[in-house]
Each structure stands twice: as C-alpha cells, then as structure tokens.
Amino acid sequence: MAPLATLYGRDVTFAAPYRPSPPAPSQALISWQERVEAPAASHFFAGLQQSTRLSARFAASDRRIPRERDVTPRVAEIDRVLEVNGAFLGASAKPAAAELIEPDGGTLVDLLVPDSKAAEKESEARGLVQVKIGQIDLEWIHVVSEGWASPLKGFMRQAEYLQALHFNSLRMPNGLLANMSIPIVLAIDDEQKESIGNASSVTLVGPQGDMVAILSNIEIYKHNKEERIARTWGTTAPGLPYVDESITNAGNWLIGGDLEVLKRVKYNDGLDHYRLSPMELRAEFARRKADAVFAFQLRNPVHNGHALLMTDTRRRLLEMGYKNPILLLHPLGGFTKADDVPLEWRMRQHDEVLKAGVLDPETTVVAIFPSPMHYAGPTEVQWHAKARINAGANFYIVGRDPAGMGHPIEKRDLYDADHGKLVLSMAPGLERLNILPFRVAAYDKTKSKMAFFDPSRPQDFVFISGTKMRNFAKSGESPPDGFMCPGGWKVLVEYYQSKAKEATATSP
C-alpha cells in the first residue's frame, strides 16, 4: 500500500495505535511522515488534503510493488480510511454525498427474463436437456438472479470457482477485485453429466418439477469435495450442517454457466413480500432519502441488546453528520440448521419488535436475505458483507463469532470469536464498506435493562446466552424485565412450546 500511494504522488500517514513509534518505512518511498501517539479511534487524520490515510495494519507494507497495469484502478481504492482493529469511525469523519454505494462491478446483475421474452425462453427451455436441482440450489438461483452476488452472472465455471475458493475474490474486467468468499456452484452426478453430453445449454428444473432457469455456455468440471470443504470451513470434520445437507451426497461434477431465470423465485410461504431484491431495497432507501445505510444480519430473535446496538449505531452516524441513516434489518432466509428458530417465527418476532417501537419503523427496513447459511465463520461473513454492498449498504455491523458455530465433534467454538471482524477489515474487495463492530451488551441489574457492558462494574451485569434464552422460552419462564419486548418474547414461547408438543406427539 505504501509504495502504491507514494509512487502515484500521494502523501502517506502512518499510524501506530498504542505504540510509542510507528514502523520505520523505507525512506525511499516516503515523502513525509506524521507520528500519532493516540488510540486510532480517537484521532481522525484531519486537515491532510490529498493524502492517503492508512491504518497501522497496512503501514510499511512489504508487499511487492504492483505492475503499472495493476496500479491505476487501485489508486481510488486507497483514498479511504481503514479503522484499526475495526474501531468505529470518529464523529469528525465526514459523510459522503447522499448517494448509495455502487454495486460491485458498477451495475446490479439482473438475470430475470423480461416479460417480452418469457414465452420464447420457456419454449427454448422445453427443448433442452433437463437437470433437476434441490432446494438449496434454488436458493442460490434466487441469490444470483437478483444481483446479490454481482458481478457473478450464473453458477461458477472452474476459473471463477478457483478464484473464490483460493482467493476469496473475483477479478473483474476493469482489474479490480470483487469479494467472493463462498463458491456458488451447482453439482451434478455421473448420470446427469452423461445425459448432458455435448449440449451447450440445459434447463434447470426445481424441486416441484417446474422449469426455473436456462443455464447456457456451460462448463463441467470435477467436484473435489474434500478440497472445497477444507478451504471453505477450515476443517473436514463430520457434522457441518451445510456440508451434510448439500455437499456430502452431491454429485462428483460441477456445472457452471450463465443463468437466465424464467420467473422470479417465490416460496409462497406468506413471506415473499419481505424478500426484496437489491434493486427494490435501493429504491426503498432512495424513497426514504437515506444518505447512509447500515446493515444488521441475523438468524436469531432480536433482543433489546441487539436493538441498543442498532439505535446507538444510528446515533453515532448522526453525530458523524449523516442526516438520515437507515437500518437494514436483514434476517437470513435460506437454509439454516435444525436447531435455529425457523424463518416464519423469526419474522413474527421481528414484527413485534417494530410494533413495540423498540426499533423505529420510520428508519428501519426489514427484509429477508435469501442466501443459504454455511456456518463458515470468517470466510462466510465476507459473503454476508459483500452482498449488502450490492443492496446499497455502506456500513455493516459485525459481532462476536459471525457466521460461526460450535465445533461439530469437539467442545469448543469452530472459529476464533474475533477473527470475523478482523478479516472483514482486511478482506479484498470490501475496501468500500465501513465495518462497525459490536459493542458488548448485557443485562444491567442496576437499571433493569440491556446496556453496554461496563468493565469497571462487572458484578452488575448478567450475560443471557442463547441457550439460557431458549431454556426460559421452553419452560414458559419470563426473562428479566427489559431483556426483550413482551410481544416478541410471547412469539418465542409459543414457538418452543409448539415444538415441545410436536416432540411429545411423535415420541413412541
């Protein structure tokens, strides 16, 4: 980063938070240097016009000097502030112009066949070899067709797959990188491969037998499951939910190509009105005149600690000078593991939170993110963040152990709890996204409400784990006042008690 900045006439600031001296850069590469002996979060490098602001993590980089053809597109990317260790931007940071962040590649991908060509494409689809797909495959078609994975335009061919698997990114035609940490692929078996033969296009048929999409200019290549699992999850231990559901019994081949989706993917579960596409979300943010969008991904019920975090984030953005920051409350709606609260119940609970005014409906957009869940920790959280860029979010809230889970066979977490937010601050292709780390919230016994944890009086705080919350709900016991709005808690109790009744009814 340092050679890149200075070679193109940019001044460079090096910051070493909590250290008496910054790293010593090569004097041949530095035009000048300012020493900052203060925590990074408290010092915004103000007044340095036309200078590049770099965090200590990237200071005095030893990376090779890029070739000239690699450099030009990167200059614009450097002119941003990288907060050290995910620290929140200070209140002196200036908000950008009131425009939504551009999607990766500059234009949202939209793979839905227009009405004017629908009959023609359906006729074409009927004449092609048919490939049956599963529910998770359908969810990925939904994701890709609406542009969540822009600039990706279909299931990955081998070159795209290898880039995602080994580099967590895709190289775009303009030379820039788009983050892509999760392979989006379609597996086929030997019989399907043989039936396809030399065809260049196939029709994808959904779980209900309906024609979903045409996959054209196809490429078939080997599905090395062990490599895919090891590089995505960092382990091949048995018991990984997505692996068990979608990979273990999948075919030994992958088929990639360009998608043309015949009709919008719908689930007819009473929740389709929540499934707003990136284009629809951008239109809604524009309608509300948002000048900042901060996204909160979740697959759990919202308690008042979550709400405190979200409302405090909005307060901080207002202090920074934004006029109307809008919250995207964005629960994951694809495949989840068996012990997660089902989407239908989560959405009912979220509705109650808004009805109670815990979150302001005027400044909150609730929508469903259609992606399946991998539980792949720091690798997957990059995908979650990247997809929200395409929906128009320029701030992303990240917490402890995002997208993580317990180790499937050992009594420990599979991933380091802090690595998710650290990886997001360094991930290729996410440089435009501002990462907002959780502040730890717990139940404050002295105030009878959720509050930010104060380490000077730890005896006053109670941490209510997900396990403890589930046990309360299963037994019908109420949590401490102020932990969750009563209407939202009632939904959870109803869910867990209905689940207990089902278990009793099916037991021998």
Short mmCIF file of C-alpha atoms in Angstrom, two decimals:
data_model
loop_
_atom_site.label_atom_id
_atom_site.label_comp_id
_atom_site.label_asym_id
_atom_site.label_seq_id
_atom_site.Cartn_x
_atom_site.Cartn_y
_atom_site.Cartn_z
CA MET A 1 0.00 0.00 0.00
CA ALA A 2 2.79 2.46 0.89
CA PRO A 3 4.72 2.01 -2.38
CA LEU A 4 1.50 2.26 -4.34
CA ALA A 5 0.48 5.51 -2.69
CA THR A 6 3.82 7.29 -2.90
CA LEU A 7 4.67 6.24 -6.43
CA TYR A 8 1.48 7.96 -7.58
CA GLY A 9 2.17 11.24 -5.86
CA ARG A 10 0.14 10.62 -2.71
CA ASP A 11 1.22 11.58 0.79
CA VAL A 12 1.05 8.81 3.33
CA THR A 13 0.18 8.89 7.02
CA PHE A 14 1.40 6.04 9.21
CA ALA A 15 -0.37 5.43 12.50
CA ALA A 16 0.72 3.02 15.21
CA PRO A 17 -2.01 2.97 17.85
CA TYR A 18 -0.86 2.30 21.40
CA ARG A 19 2.78 2.23 20.32
CA PRO A 20 5.32 4.97 21.00
CA SER A 21 6.68 4.79 17.46
CA PRO A 22 5.25 3.76 14.13
CA PRO A 23 7.01 1.18 11.99
CA ALA A 24 10.03 2.53 10.17
CA PRO A 25 9.17 2.71 6.46
CA SER A 26 11.68 2.81 3.67
CA GLN A 27 12.76 6.45 3.33
CA ALA A 28 12.98 6.00 -0.42
CA LEU A 29 9.23 5.50 -0.53
CA ILE A 30 8.07 8.20 1.88
CA SER A 31 7.53 11.87 1.11
CA TRP A 32 6.77 12.70 4.73
CA GLN A 33 5.50 11.09 7.87
CA GLU A 34 3.29 12.19 10.74
CA ARG A 35 3.56 10.48 14.12
CA VAL A 36 0.34 9.92 16.03
CA GLU A 37 0.64 8.75 19.64
CA ALA A 38 -3.06 8.20 20.38
CA PRO A 39 -5.66 5.46 20.00
CA ALA A 40 -6.70 5.25 16.37
CA ALA A 41 -10.40 5.59 17.16
CA SER A 42 -9.83 8.95 18.86
CA HIS A 43 -7.79 10.52 16.08
CA PHE A 44 -9.15 11.28 12.63
CA PHE A 45 -6.34 12.38 10.37
CA ALA A 46 -7.94 15.73 9.63
CA GLY A 47 -6.51 18.50 7.51
CA LEU A 48 -4.35 16.29 5.33
CA GLN A 49 -5.71 17.26 1.97
CA GLN A 50 -4.97 14.94 -0.92
CA SER A 51 -3.32 12.48 1.44
CA THR A 52 -3.91 8.80 1.84
CA ARG A 53 -4.93 7.56 5.25
CA LEU A 54 -3.73 4.09 6.06
CA SER A 55 -4.21 2.02 9.18
CA ALA A 56 -1.25 0.61 11.03
CA ARG A 57 -2.22 -2.81 9.80
CA PHE A 58 -1.24 -1.82 6.27
CA ALA A 59 1.57 0.59 7.10
CA ALA A 60 5.01 -0.08 5.68
CA SER A 61 3.64 -2.98 3.70
CA ASP A 62 6.23 -5.41 2.43
CA ARG A 63 4.06 -6.46 -0.48
CA ARG A 64 5.60 -6.26 -3.91
CA ILE A 65 5.16 -3.05 -5.88
CA PRO A 66 2.32 -3.78 -8.33
CA ARG A 67 2.86 -3.67 -12.05
CA GLU A 68 1.64 -0.44 -13.65
CA ARG A 69 -1.41 -2.11 -15.18
CA ASP A 70 -2.44 -3.31 -11.69
CA VAL A 71 -1.96 0.08 -10.06
CA THR A 72 -4.26 2.59 -11.72
CA PRO A 73 -7.56 1.03 -10.65
CA ARG A 74 -6.28 0.71 -7.09
CA VAL A 75 -5.50 4.42 -6.57
CA ALA A 76 -9.14 5.30 -5.99
CA GLU A 77 -9.49 2.44 -3.54
CA ILE A 78 -6.69 3.77 -1.36
CA ASP A 79 -8.41 7.10 -0.64
CA ARG A 80 -10.43 5.88 2.30
CA VAL A 81 -9.98 5.41 6.00
CA LEU A 82 -9.25 1.94 7.33
CA GLU A 83 -10.05 1.91 11.03
CA VAL A 84 -7.56 -0.04 13.16
CA ASN A 85 -8.99 -3.22 14.69
CA GLY A 86 -12.45 -2.38 13.41
CA ALA A 87 -12.80 0.78 15.53
CA PHE A 88 -15.87 2.89 14.77
CA LEU A 89 -15.23 5.96 12.66
CA GLY A 90 -14.92 9.05 14.83
CA ALA A 91 -17.58 11.74 14.88
CA SER A 92 -15.28 14.05 12.91
CA ALA A 93 -15.45 11.79 9.87
CA LYS A 94 -17.24 13.49 7.03
CA PRO A 95 -20.21 11.71 5.44
CA ALA A 96 -20.11 11.03 1.75
CA ALA A 97 -22.54 12.60 -0.68
CA ALA A 98 -26.12 11.38 -0.28
CA GLU A 99 -25.80 8.61 -2.86
CA LEU A 100 -25.98 4.88 -2.29
CA ILE A 101 -22.79 2.88 -2.66
CA GLU A 102 -22.29 1.39 -6.12
CA PRO A 103 -22.75 -2.36 -6.52
CA ASP A 104 -19.73 -4.50 -7.31
CA GLY A 105 -18.96 -4.08 -10.99
CA GLY A 106 -20.88 -0.80 -11.16
CA THR A 107 -24.20 -2.32 -12.24
CA LEU A 108 -26.55 -4.70 -10.47
CA VAL A 109 -26.88 -8.05 -12.18
CA ASP A 110 -30.49 -8.88 -13.09
CA LEU A 111 -30.94 -12.31 -14.65
CA LEU A 112 -34.73 -12.44 -14.77
CA VAL A 113 -36.03 -12.94 -18.31
CA PRO A 114 -38.11 -9.87 -19.29
CA ASP A 115 -41.82 -10.38 -19.89
CA SER A 116 -41.37 -9.64 -23.59
CA LYS A 117 -39.15 -12.72 -23.98
CA ALA A 118 -40.76 -15.03 -21.43
CA ALA A 119 -42.76 -17.15 -23.90
CA GLU A 120 -39.77 -17.52 -26.23
CA LYS A 121 -37.44 -18.57 -23.42
CA GLU A 122 -39.94 -21.04 -21.96
CA SER A 123 -40.27 -22.63 -25.38
CA GLU A 124 -36.48 -22.84 -25.63
CA ALA A 125 -36.26 -24.36 -22.15
CA ARG A 126 -38.70 -27.14 -23.02
CA GLY A 127 -36.38 -28.29 -25.80
CA LEU A 128 -33.23 -28.58 -23.67
CA VAL A 129 -31.82 -31.37 -21.53
CA GLN A 130 -33.29 -31.02 -18.05
CA VAL A 131 -31.24 -31.03 -14.84
CA LYS A 132 -33.11 -31.47 -11.56
CA ILE A 133 -31.98 -29.18 -8.74
CA GLY A 134 -32.55 -29.18 -4.97
CA GLN A 135 -33.92 -26.57 -2.58
CA ILE A 136 -30.53 -25.04 -1.75
CA ASP A 137 -29.71 -24.84 -5.47
CA LEU A 138 -32.97 -22.93 -5.95
CA GLU A 139 -31.98 -20.54 -3.17
CA TRP A 140 -28.68 -19.88 -4.95
CA ILE A 141 -30.52 -19.19 -8.20
CA HIS A 142 -32.64 -16.69 -6.27
CA VAL A 143 -29.49 -15.05 -4.86
CA VAL A 144 -27.60 -14.81 -8.15
CA SER A 145 -30.59 -13.81 -10.30
CA GLU A 146 -31.34 -10.72 -8.20
CA GLY A 147 -27.76 -9.46 -8.11
CA TRP A 148 -26.76 -10.24 -4.52
CA ALA A 149 -23.60 -11.84 -5.93
CA SER A 150 -22.92 -9.15 -8.58
CA PRO A 151 -20.90 -9.26 -10.78
CA LEU A 152 -21.48 -13.05 -10.90
CA LYS A 153 -23.99 -13.98 -13.62
CA GLY A 154 -24.56 -17.65 -13.01
CA PHE A 155 -23.20 -20.75 -11.35
CA MET A 156 -19.41 -20.57 -11.26
CA ARG A 157 -17.28 -22.01 -14.01
CA GLN A 158 -13.96 -23.50 -12.98
CA ALA A 159 -11.91 -20.28 -13.16
CA GLU A 160 -14.42 -18.41 -11.01
CA TYR A 161 -14.69 -21.33 -8.61
CA LEU A 162 -10.92 -21.48 -8.09
CA GLN A 163 -10.70 -17.73 -7.53
CA ALA A 164 -13.45 -17.87 -4.91
CA LEU A 165 -12.02 -20.96 -3.25
CA HIS A 166 -8.38 -19.86 -3.12
CA PHE A 167 -8.51 -16.05 -3.19
CA ASN A 168 -11.98 -15.23 -1.77
CA SER A 169 -12.46 -12.82 -4.66
CA LEU A 170 -13.12 -12.49 -8.38
CA ARG A 171 -11.05 -10.37 -10.76
CA MET A 172 -13.39 -8.08 -12.70
CA PRO A 173 -12.72 -6.92 -16.29
CA ASN A 174 -11.58 -3.50 -15.02
CA GLY A 175 -8.85 -5.17 -12.96
CA LEU A 176 -10.48 -4.55 -9.59
CA LEU A 177 -11.40 -7.32 -7.18
CA ALA A 178 -14.92 -8.19 -6.11
CA ASN A 179 -15.10 -10.12 -2.88
CA MET A 180 -16.49 -13.64 -3.35
CA SER A 181 -15.58 -15.87 -0.44
CA ILE A 182 -18.19 -18.60 -0.92
CA PRO A 183 -18.26 -20.80 -4.03
CA ILE A 184 -21.68 -20.60 -5.69
CA VAL A 185 -21.79 -23.84 -7.63
CA LEU A 186 -24.19 -26.48 -8.93
CA ALA A 187 -23.31 -30.16 -8.53
CA ILE A 188 -24.42 -32.91 -10.91
CA ASP A 189 -23.89 -36.66 -10.81
CA ASP A 190 -22.44 -39.03 -13.41
CA GLU A 191 -25.84 -39.83 -14.88
CA GLN A 192 -26.73 -36.17 -15.32
CA LYS A 193 -23.33 -35.46 -16.87
CA GLU A 194 -23.83 -38.27 -19.35
CA SER A 195 -27.32 -37.07 -20.28
CA ILE A 196 -25.98 -33.56 -20.95
CA GLY A 197 -23.36 -34.88 -23.35
CA ASN A 198 -22.10 -32.14 -25.65
CA ALA A 199 -25.02 -29.77 -25.07
CA SER A 200 -24.10 -26.13 -24.51
CA SER A 201 -27.25 -25.27 -22.54
CA VAL A 202 -29.54 -27.05 -20.08
CA THR A 203 -32.81 -26.32 -18.31
CA LEU A 204 -32.78 -26.33 -14.53
CA VAL A 205 -35.90 -27.91 -13.04
CA GLY A 206 -36.89 -27.05 -9.47
CA PRO A 207 -37.85 -29.32 -6.58
CA GLN A 208 -41.53 -29.03 -7.55
CA GLY A 209 -40.86 -30.01 -11.17
CA ASP A 210 -41.22 -26.53 -12.67
CA MET A 211 -38.73 -25.06 -15.13
CA VAL A 212 -36.71 -22.47 -13.24
CA ALA A 213 -33.88 -21.30 -15.48
CA ILE A 214 -31.72 -21.89 -18.53
CA LEU A 215 -28.01 -22.41 -17.88
CA SER A 216 -26.05 -21.62 -21.05
CA ASN A 217 -22.45 -21.72 -22.28
CA ILE A 218 -21.92 -24.44 -19.74
CA GLU A 219 -18.68 -25.88 -18.42
CA ILE A 220 -18.48 -29.15 -16.49
CA TYR A 221 -15.54 -29.84 -14.19
CA LYS A 222 -14.55 -32.08 -11.29
CA HIS A 223 -16.13 -31.54 -7.87
CA ASN A 224 -13.34 -32.11 -5.37
CA LYS A 225 -15.49 -32.15 -2.26
CA GLU A 226 -12.68 -32.53 0.24
CA GLU A 227 -10.81 -29.51 -1.10
CA ARG A 228 -13.99 -27.43 -1.21
CA ILE A 229 -14.94 -28.31 2.36
CA ALA A 230 -11.44 -27.85 3.76
CA ARG A 231 -10.92 -24.44 2.18
CA THR A 232 -14.41 -23.13 2.96
CA TRP A 233 -14.76 -24.36 6.55
CA GLY A 234 -11.15 -24.91 7.57
CA THR A 235 -12.00 -28.45 8.64
CA THR A 236 -13.35 -31.67 7.17
CA ALA A 237 -14.79 -32.83 10.49
CA PRO A 238 -18.15 -34.58 10.15
CA GLY A 239 -21.28 -32.77 11.25
CA LEU A 240 -21.05 -29.47 9.35
CA PRO A 241 -24.72 -28.61 8.64
CA TYR A 242 -24.37 -27.23 5.09
CA VAL A 243 -21.97 -29.99 4.10
CA ASP A 244 -24.34 -32.68 5.36
CA GLU A 245 -27.28 -31.05 3.60
CA SER A 246 -25.78 -30.04 0.28
CA ILE A 247 -22.30 -31.48 -0.39
CA THR A 248 -21.78 -34.95 1.06
CA ASN A 249 -24.34 -36.64 -1.19
CA ALA A 250 -23.94 -34.24 -4.11
CA GLY A 251 -22.59 -35.31 -7.48
CA ASN A 252 -18.93 -35.56 -8.37
CA TRP A 253 -19.14 -32.85 -11.04
CA LEU A 254 -19.85 -29.12 -11.05
CA ILE A 255 -21.63 -27.38 -13.89
CA GLY A 256 -21.18 -23.65 -14.43
CA GLY A 257 -22.67 -21.23 -16.89
CA ASP A 258 -24.80 -18.13 -17.45
CA LEU A 259 -28.26 -18.06 -15.90
CA GLU A 260 -31.47 -16.85 -17.48
CA VAL A 261 -34.19 -17.16 -14.84
CA LEU A 262 -37.63 -17.77 -16.32
CA LYS A 263 -39.65 -16.27 -13.47
CA ARG A 264 -38.98 -14.66 -10.14
CA VAL A 265 -38.28 -17.19 -7.40
CA LYS A 266 -41.14 -17.31 -4.90
CA TYR A 267 -41.76 -19.57 -1.91
CA ASN A 268 -45.48 -18.95 -1.32
CA ASP A 269 -44.98 -19.11 2.44
CA GLY A 270 -46.60 -15.81 3.30
CA LEU A 271 -43.21 -14.09 3.49
CA ASP A 272 -42.48 -13.28 -0.15
CA HIS A 273 -43.35 -9.61 0.43
CA TYR A 274 -40.29 -9.42 2.70
CA ARG A 275 -37.98 -10.80 0.01
CA LEU A 276 -36.91 -7.51 -1.50
CA SER A 277 -34.25 -7.66 -4.20
CA PRO A 278 -31.19 -5.40 -4.07
CA MET A 279 -32.84 -3.22 -6.70
CA GLU A 280 -36.04 -2.95 -4.64
CA LEU A 281 -34.08 -2.20 -1.48
CA ARG A 282 -32.16 0.54 -3.23
CA ALA A 283 -35.44 2.04 -4.43
CA GLU A 284 -36.81 1.94 -0.87
CA PHE A 285 -33.68 3.59 0.54
CA ALA A 286 -33.94 6.29 -2.12
CA ARG A 287 -37.64 6.79 -1.32
CA ARG A 288 -36.71 7.34 2.32
CA LYS A 289 -33.92 9.72 1.26
CA ALA A 290 -31.26 7.68 3.05
CA ASP A 291 -27.76 9.14 3.00
CA ALA A 292 -26.31 6.11 4.81
CA VAL A 293 -27.47 2.50 5.10
CA PHE A 294 -26.24 0.25 7.92
CA ALA A 295 -26.98 -3.45 7.68
CA PHE A 296 -27.53 -5.91 10.51
CA GLN A 297 -27.53 -9.58 9.55
CA LEU A 298 -29.11 -12.04 11.95
CA ARG A 299 -30.60 -15.52 12.15
CA ASN A 300 -31.82 -15.20 15.73
CA PRO A 301 -34.63 -13.33 17.50
CA VAL A 302 -33.98 -9.65 18.25
CA HIS A 303 -33.49 -8.85 21.94
CA ASN A 304 -33.05 -5.41 23.45
CA GLY A 305 -29.26 -5.74 23.39
CA HIS A 306 -29.40 -6.02 19.60
CA ALA A 307 -31.79 -3.07 19.49
CA LEU A 308 -29.48 -0.99 21.70
CA LEU A 309 -26.62 -1.66 19.32
CA MET A 310 -28.66 -0.68 16.27
CA THR A 311 -30.10 2.50 17.77
CA ASP A 312 -26.68 3.51 19.10
CA THR A 313 -25.19 2.96 15.64
CA ARG A 314 -27.74 5.34 14.16
CA ARG A 315 -26.91 7.89 16.85
CA ARG A 316 -23.22 7.66 16.01
CA LEU A 317 -23.91 8.09 12.30
CA LEU A 318 -25.99 11.20 13.03
CA GLU A 319 -23.09 12.56 15.08
CA MET A 320 -20.82 11.98 12.09
CA GLY A 321 -23.01 14.32 10.04
CA TYR A 322 -25.35 11.95 8.23
CA LYS A 323 -28.89 13.31 8.05
CA ASN A 324 -30.97 10.16 7.61
CA PRO A 325 -29.17 6.84 8.17
CA ILE A 326 -31.48 3.88 7.57
CA LEU A 327 -31.18 0.46 9.22
CA LEU A 328 -31.47 -2.64 7.05
CA LEU A 329 -32.61 -5.36 9.45
CA HIS A 330 -31.80 -8.34 7.28
CA PRO A 331 -32.50 -11.83 8.65
CA LEU A 332 -31.09 -14.72 6.67
CA GLY A 333 -33.86 -16.65 4.93
CA GLY A 334 -32.22 -19.60 3.19
CA PHE A 335 -31.12 -22.94 4.62
CA THR A 336 -30.36 -22.93 8.35
CA LYS A 337 -29.50 -25.75 10.75
CA ALA A 338 -32.21 -27.68 12.53
CA ASP A 339 -31.89 -26.00 15.93
CA ASP A 340 -32.16 -22.43 14.61
CA VAL A 341 -35.51 -20.69 15.05
CA PRO A 342 -37.37 -21.11 11.72
CA LEU A 343 -37.74 -18.06 9.48
CA GLU A 344 -41.52 -17.78 9.89
CA TRP A 345 -41.22 -17.46 13.66
CA ARG A 346 -38.28 -15.09 13.47
CA MET A 347 -40.21 -12.76 11.16
CA ARG A 348 -43.18 -12.78 13.53
CA GLN A 349 -40.84 -11.89 16.38
CA HIS A 350 -39.22 -9.08 14.38
CA ASP A 351 -42.68 -7.67 13.60
CA GLU A 352 -43.43 -7.48 17.32
CA VAL A 353 -40.16 -5.64 17.94
CA LEU A 354 -41.17 -2.94 15.46
CA LYS A 355 -44.75 -2.79 16.74
CA ALA A 356 -43.42 -2.18 20.24
CA GLY A 357 -41.27 0.70 18.99
CA VAL A 358 -38.04 -0.97 20.13
CA LEU A 359 -36.84 -0.18 16.62
CA ASP A 360 -38.27 2.78 14.73
CA PRO A 361 -40.29 1.65 11.67
CA GLU A 362 -39.60 5.01 10.02
CA THR A 363 -35.85 4.40 9.97
CA THR A 364 -35.84 0.59 9.68
CA VAL A 365 -36.32 -1.59 6.61
CA VAL A 366 -36.99 -5.26 7.39
CA ALA A 367 -36.30 -7.66 4.53
CA ILE A 368 -35.24 -11.28 4.05
CA PHE A 369 -31.78 -12.14 2.71
CA PRO A 370 -32.37 -15.28 0.60
CA SER A 371 -28.92 -16.87 0.97
CA PRO A 372 -28.40 -20.31 2.49
CA MET A 373 -26.31 -20.38 5.67
CA HIS A 374 -22.91 -22.11 5.64
CA TYR A 375 -21.77 -21.54 9.25
CA ALA A 376 -18.30 -20.96 7.80
CA GLY A 377 -17.21 -18.16 10.13
CA PRO A 378 -14.75 -15.55 8.82
CA THR A 379 -14.99 -16.98 5.30
CA GLU A 380 -18.76 -16.69 5.17
CA VAL A 381 -19.06 -13.32 6.88
CA GLN A 382 -17.27 -11.79 3.89
CA TRP A 383 -20.10 -13.06 1.69
CA HIS A 384 -22.70 -11.61 4.04
CA ALA A 385 -20.98 -8.22 3.96
CA LYS A 386 -20.36 -8.22 0.20
CA ALA A 387 -23.99 -8.99 -0.59
CA ARG A 388 -25.12 -5.98 1.46
CA ILE A 389 -22.92 -3.68 -0.64
CA ASN A 390 -24.97 -4.76 -3.64
CA ALA A 391 -28.14 -3.89 -1.71
CA GLY A 392 -26.84 -0.36 -1.07
CA ALA A 393 -25.39 -0.67 2.45
CA ASN A 394 -22.19 1.24 3.13
CA PHE A 395 -21.97 0.26 6.81
CA TYR A 396 -22.04 -3.31 8.12
CA ILE A 397 -22.46 -4.29 11.77
CA VAL A 398 -20.43 -7.31 12.82
CA GLY A 399 -20.40 -9.09 16.15
CA ARG A 400 -18.74 -11.88 18.03
CA ASP A 401 -18.09 -15.06 16.04
CA PRO A 402 -20.15 -14.01 13.00
CA ALA A 403 -21.44 -16.97 10.95
CA GLY A 404 -19.74 -19.27 13.43
CA MET A 405 -20.83 -22.40 15.26
CA GLY A 406 -19.58 -24.87 17.80
CA HIS A 407 -17.07 -27.42 16.60
CA PRO A 408 -19.09 -30.42 15.37
CA ILE A 409 -17.11 -33.01 17.34
CA GLU A 410 -15.14 -31.06 19.96
CA LYS A 411 -16.38 -28.93 22.85
CA ARG A 412 -15.14 -25.59 21.56
CA ASP A 413 -16.03 -22.91 19.02
CA LEU A 414 -15.01 -23.76 15.48
CA TYR A 415 -13.62 -20.24 14.86
CA ASP A 416 -11.91 -17.56 16.90
CA ALA A 417 -14.63 -15.16 18.05
CA ASP A 418 -12.69 -12.05 16.94
CA HIS A 419 -11.49 -13.22 13.56
CA GLY A 420 -14.68 -12.35 11.68
CA LYS A 421 -14.44 -8.62 12.28
CA LEU A 422 -10.66 -8.63 11.77
CA VAL A 423 -10.98 -10.44 8.44
CA LEU A 424 -13.66 -8.00 7.28
CA SER A 425 -11.32 -5.08 7.91
CA MET A 426 -8.71 -6.65 5.58
CA ALA A 427 -10.75 -8.60 3.03
CA PRO A 428 -10.05 -7.95 -0.66
CA GLY A 429 -12.96 -6.28 -2.43
CA LEU A 430 -14.58 -4.92 0.75
CA GLU A 431 -12.49 -1.76 0.98
CA ARG A 432 -15.51 0.48 0.33
CA LEU A 433 -17.53 -0.99 3.20
CA ASN A 434 -17.30 0.52 6.68
CA ILE A 435 -17.18 -2.22 9.31
CA LEU A 436 -18.95 -1.49 12.60
CA PRO A 437 -18.03 -3.95 15.37
CA PHE A 438 -20.45 -4.87 18.14
CA ARG A 439 -20.14 -3.18 21.47
CA VAL A 440 -20.78 -5.85 24.07
CA ALA A 441 -24.25 -5.54 25.61
CA ALA A 442 -25.52 -7.37 28.68
CA TYR A 443 -28.35 -7.12 31.17
CA ASP A 444 -27.65 -4.36 33.69
CA LYS A 445 -29.23 -5.40 37.01
CA THR A 446 -28.96 -1.88 38.43
CA LYS A 447 -31.05 -0.42 35.60
CA SER A 448 -33.20 -3.47 34.76
CA LYS A 449 -32.42 -3.20 31.08
CA MET A 450 -29.89 -4.14 28.43
CA ALA A 451 -26.88 -1.81 28.42
CA PHE A 452 -23.35 -1.68 27.11
CA PHE A 453 -21.09 -3.68 29.39
CA ASP A 454 -19.06 -1.59 31.84
CA PRO A 455 -15.88 -3.48 32.81
CA SER A 456 -15.49 -1.28 35.90
CA ARG A 457 -18.56 -2.94 37.49
CA PRO A 458 -18.83 -6.46 36.07
CA GLN A 459 -20.84 -7.65 39.07
CA ASP A 460 -23.80 -5.57 37.86
CA PHE A 461 -24.15 -7.37 34.52
CA VAL A 462 -25.68 -10.69 33.52
CA PHE A 463 -24.95 -12.31 30.15
CA ILE A 464 -28.02 -14.16 28.91
CA SER A 465 -26.80 -16.73 26.41
CA GLY A 466 -28.84 -18.15 23.57
CA THR A 467 -29.04 -21.44 25.46
CA LYS A 468 -30.38 -19.71 28.57
CA MET A 469 -32.90 -17.76 26.47
CA ARG A 470 -34.14 -20.97 24.83
CA ASN A 471 -34.48 -22.66 28.21
CA PHE A 472 -36.54 -19.73 29.52
CA ALA A 473 -38.84 -19.93 26.49
CA LYS A 474 -39.22 -23.71 26.62
CA SER A 475 -40.25 -23.61 30.26
CA GLY A 476 -42.52 -20.61 29.79
CA GLU A 477 -40.41 -18.64 32.25
CA SER A 478 -40.04 -14.91 31.63
CA PRO A 479 -36.60 -13.38 31.19
CA PRO A 480 -35.62 -10.32 33.24
CA ASP A 481 -37.70 -7.22 32.50
CA GLY A 482 -36.08 -5.22 29.74
CA PHE A 483 -34.39 -8.15 28.02
CA MET A 484 -36.91 -8.42 25.15
CA CYS A 485 -40.20 -6.72 24.33
CA PRO A 486 -43.16 -8.73 25.71
CA GLY A 487 -44.74 -9.33 22.30
CA GLY A 488 -41.51 -10.66 20.87
CA TRP A 489 -40.96 -12.92 23.86
CA LYS A 490 -44.51 -14.27 23.56
CA VAL A 491 -43.74 -15.39 19.99
CA LEU A 492 -40.65 -17.28 21.17
CA VAL A 493 -42.52 -19.00 23.98
CA GLU A 494 -45.23 -20.03 21.52
CA TYR A 495 -42.64 -21.47 19.13
CA TYR A 496 -40.71 -23.52 21.69
CA GLN A 497 -43.85 -24.81 23.36
CA SER A 498 -45.32 -25.85 20.00
CA LYS A 499 -42.06 -27.63 19.24
CA ALA A 500 -42.23 -29.45 22.58
CA LYS A 501 -45.80 -30.56 21.85
CA GLU A 502 -44.74 -31.90 18.44
CA ALA A 503 -41.91 -33.86 20.05
CA THR A 504 -44.30 -35.34 22.61
CA ALA A 505 -46.83 -36.27 19.94
CA THR A 506 -44.25 -38.09 17.80
CA SER A 507 -42.49 -39.89 20.63
CA PRO A 508 -43.30 -43.64 20.95
#
